[in-house]
Amino acid sequence: MRRAKREHKLTPYTAGMIAGYVASLLTAIAGALLVLATDSAETLSGVMAMLALTVGSFVAGRAGGALQRRNGLKTGALCGILYLLPLLLLSMIFGVATGALLLVKLLVCVAFGAAGGVFGVNASDT
């Protein structure tokens, strides 16, 4: 008789982080090409950075929720927080982690990660 393969408890979060960063990178590349094509760096760069953040946290939550298959809200919110932590660390290292925008980024990552987690759990049921 063959035993079922056990996954590590952190597997959904790790996979969510990887998927989120890949999605964020692809969104940032698309945004950079759009900024380059339209020549509107001042107005579009902040919007594209926030879009990359939201897409990345949503995809991280969705991948984590799809692998966990339960507690999508909690799993997605945790994936959103874990997604933001390295970004905050890099912001502190480079000296751009100031102001109320940090709270906005945290709220956006938690909200979109939680939504992605719920979507991932519900999408994996079918």
CSV table of C-alpha atoms in Angstrom, one decimal:
chain,number,residue,atom,x,y,z
A,1,MET,CA,0.0,0.0,0.0
A,2,ARG,CA,1.3,3.4,-0.9
A,3,ARG,CA,1.3,6.3,1.4
A,4,ALA,CA,0.0,9.7,0.4
A,5,LYS,CA,2.7,12.3,-0.1
A,6,ARG,CA,2.6,14.9,2.7
A,7,GLU,CA,3.2,18.5,1.9
A,8,HIS,CA,5.0,20.8,4.2
A,9,LYS,CA,2.8,23.4,6.0
A,10,LEU,CA,4.6,26.3,4.4
A,11,THR,CA,4.3,25.0,0.8
A,12,PRO,CA,1.2,27.1,-0.1
A,13,TYR,CA,2.8,30.2,1.2
A,14,THR,CA,6.1,29.6,-0.6
A,15,ALA,CA,4.3,28.8,-3.8
A,16,GLY,CA,2.1,31.9,-3.3
A,17,MET,CA,5.2,34.1,-2.8
A,18,ILE,CA,6.9,32.7,-5.9
A,19,ALA,CA,3.7,33.1,-8.1
A,20,GLY,CA,3.1,36.6,-6.7
A,21,TYR,CA,6.6,37.8,-7.4
A,22,VAL,CA,6.5,36.4,-11.0
A,23,ALA,CA,3.2,38.0,-11.6
A,24,SER,CA,4.4,41.3,-10.1
A,25,LEU,CA,7.6,41.2,-12.2
A,26,LEU,CA,5.6,40.6,-15.4
A,27,THR,CA,3.2,43.4,-14.5
A,28,ALA,CA,6.0,45.8,-13.8
A,29,ILE,CA,7.7,44.9,-17.2
A,30,ALA,CA,4.4,45.6,-19.0
A,31,GLY,CA,4.0,48.8,-17.1
A,32,ALA,CA,7.5,49.9,-17.9
A,33,LEU,CA,6.9,49.2,-21.6
A,34,LEU,CA,3.7,51.2,-21.4
A,35,VAL,CA,5.4,54.1,-19.7
A,36,LEU,CA,8.2,54.0,-22.3
A,37,ALA,CA,5.7,53.9,-25.2
A,38,THR,CA,3.5,56.8,-23.9
A,39,ASP,CA,6.4,58.9,-22.6
A,40,SER,CA,4.4,59.8,-19.4
A,41,ALA,CA,6.8,58.6,-16.7
A,42,GLU,CA,5.7,61.1,-14.0
A,43,THR,CA,2.0,60.3,-14.1
A,44,LEU,CA,2.0,56.6,-14.9
A,45,SER,CA,4.9,55.2,-12.9
A,46,GLY,CA,3.2,55.3,-9.6
A,47,VAL,CA,0.0,53.8,-10.9
A,48,MET,CA,2.0,50.9,-12.6
A,49,ALA,CA,3.9,50.3,-9.3
A,50,MET,CA,0.7,50.0,-7.3
A,51,LEU,CA,-0.8,47.8,-10.1
A,52,ALA,CA,2.1,45.5,-9.9
A,53,LEU,CA,1.7,45.3,-6.1
A,54,THR,CA,-2.0,44.5,-6.3
A,55,VAL,CA,-1.6,41.9,-9.0
A,56,GLY,CA,1.3,40.3,-7.2
A,57,SER,CA,-0.5,40.1,-3.8
A,58,PHE,CA,-3.7,38.8,-5.5
A,59,VAL,CA,-1.8,36.0,-7.4
A,60,ALA,CA,0.1,35.1,-4.2
A,61,GLY,CA,-3.1,34.8,-2.3
A,62,ARG,CA,-4.8,32.8,-5.1
A,63,ALA,CA,-1.9,30.3,-5.4
A,64,GLY,CA,-1.8,29.9,-1.6
A,65,GLY,CA,-5.5,29.4,-1.3
A,66,ALA,CA,-5.6,26.9,-4.2
A,67,LEU,CA,-2.9,24.8,-2.6
A,68,GLN,CA,-4.3,25.1,0.9
A,69,ARG,CA,-7.9,24.4,-0.2
A,70,ARG,CA,-9.4,25.8,3.0
A,71,ASN,CA,-9.3,29.0,5.1
A,72,GLY,CA,-8.9,31.1,1.9
A,73,LEU,CA,-9.4,34.4,3.7
A,74,LYS,CA,-6.7,33.7,6.3
A,75,THR,CA,-4.3,32.0,3.9
A,76,GLY,CA,-4.6,34.8,1.3
A,77,ALA,CA,-4.2,37.6,3.9
A,78,LEU,CA,-1.1,35.8,5.3
A,79,CYS,CA,0.2,35.5,1.7
A,80,GLY,CA,-0.3,39.2,1.2
A,81,ILE,CA,1.6,40.1,4.4
A,82,LEU,CA,4.4,37.7,3.5
A,83,TYR,CA,4.5,39.1,0.0
A,84,LEU,CA,4.9,42.7,1.4
A,85,LEU,CA,7.6,41.9,4.0
A,86,PRO,CA,10.6,41.6,1.6
A,87,LEU,CA,9.4,44.7,-0.2
A,88,LEU,CA,9.3,46.7,3.0
A,89,LEU,CA,12.8,45.4,3.9
A,90,LEU,CA,14.2,46.6,0.6
A,91,SER,CA,12.4,49.9,1.0
A,92,MET,CA,14.0,50.4,4.4
A,93,ILE,CA,17.4,49.5,3.0
A,94,PHE,CA,17.2,52.0,0.2
A,95,GLY,CA,15.6,54.6,2.4
A,96,VAL,CA,12.2,55.0,0.7
A,97,ALA,CA,10.0,53.5,3.4
A,98,THR,CA,8.4,56.6,4.8
A,99,GLY,CA,5.0,58.1,5.1
A,100,ALA,CA,1.5,57.0,5.1
A,101,LEU,CA,1.9,55.1,1.8
A,102,LEU,CA,3.3,52.1,3.8
A,103,LEU,CA,0.0,51.7,5.5
A,104,VAL,CA,-1.8,51.9,2.2
A,105,LYS,CA,0.5,49.3,0.7
A,106,LEU,CA,-0.1,47.0,3.7
A,107,LEU,CA,-3.9,47.3,3.5
A,108,VAL,CA,-3.8,46.8,-0.3
A,109,CYS,CA,-1.6,43.7,0.0
A,110,VAL,CA,-3.8,42.2,2.8
A,111,ALA,CA,-7.0,43.0,1.0
A,112,PHE,CA,-6.0,41.7,-2.4
A,113,GLY,CA,-4.2,38.7,-0.9
A,114,ALA,CA,-7.3,37.7,1.1
A,115,ALA,CA,-9.5,38.2,-2.0
A,116,GLY,CA,-7.1,36.0,-4.0
A,117,GLY,CA,-7.1,33.4,-1.3
A,118,VAL,CA,-10.9,33.2,-1.3
A,119,PHE,CA,-10.9,33.0,-5.1
A,120,GLY,CA,-8.2,30.3,-5.1
A,121,VAL,CA,-10.1,28.1,-2.6
A,122,ASN,CA,-13.3,28.5,-4.5
A,123,ALA,CA,-11.7,27.9,-7.9
A,124,SER,CA,-10.0,24.7,-6.7
A,125,ASP,CA,-13.3,23.1,-5.7
A,126,THR,CA,-14.4,22.7,-9.3
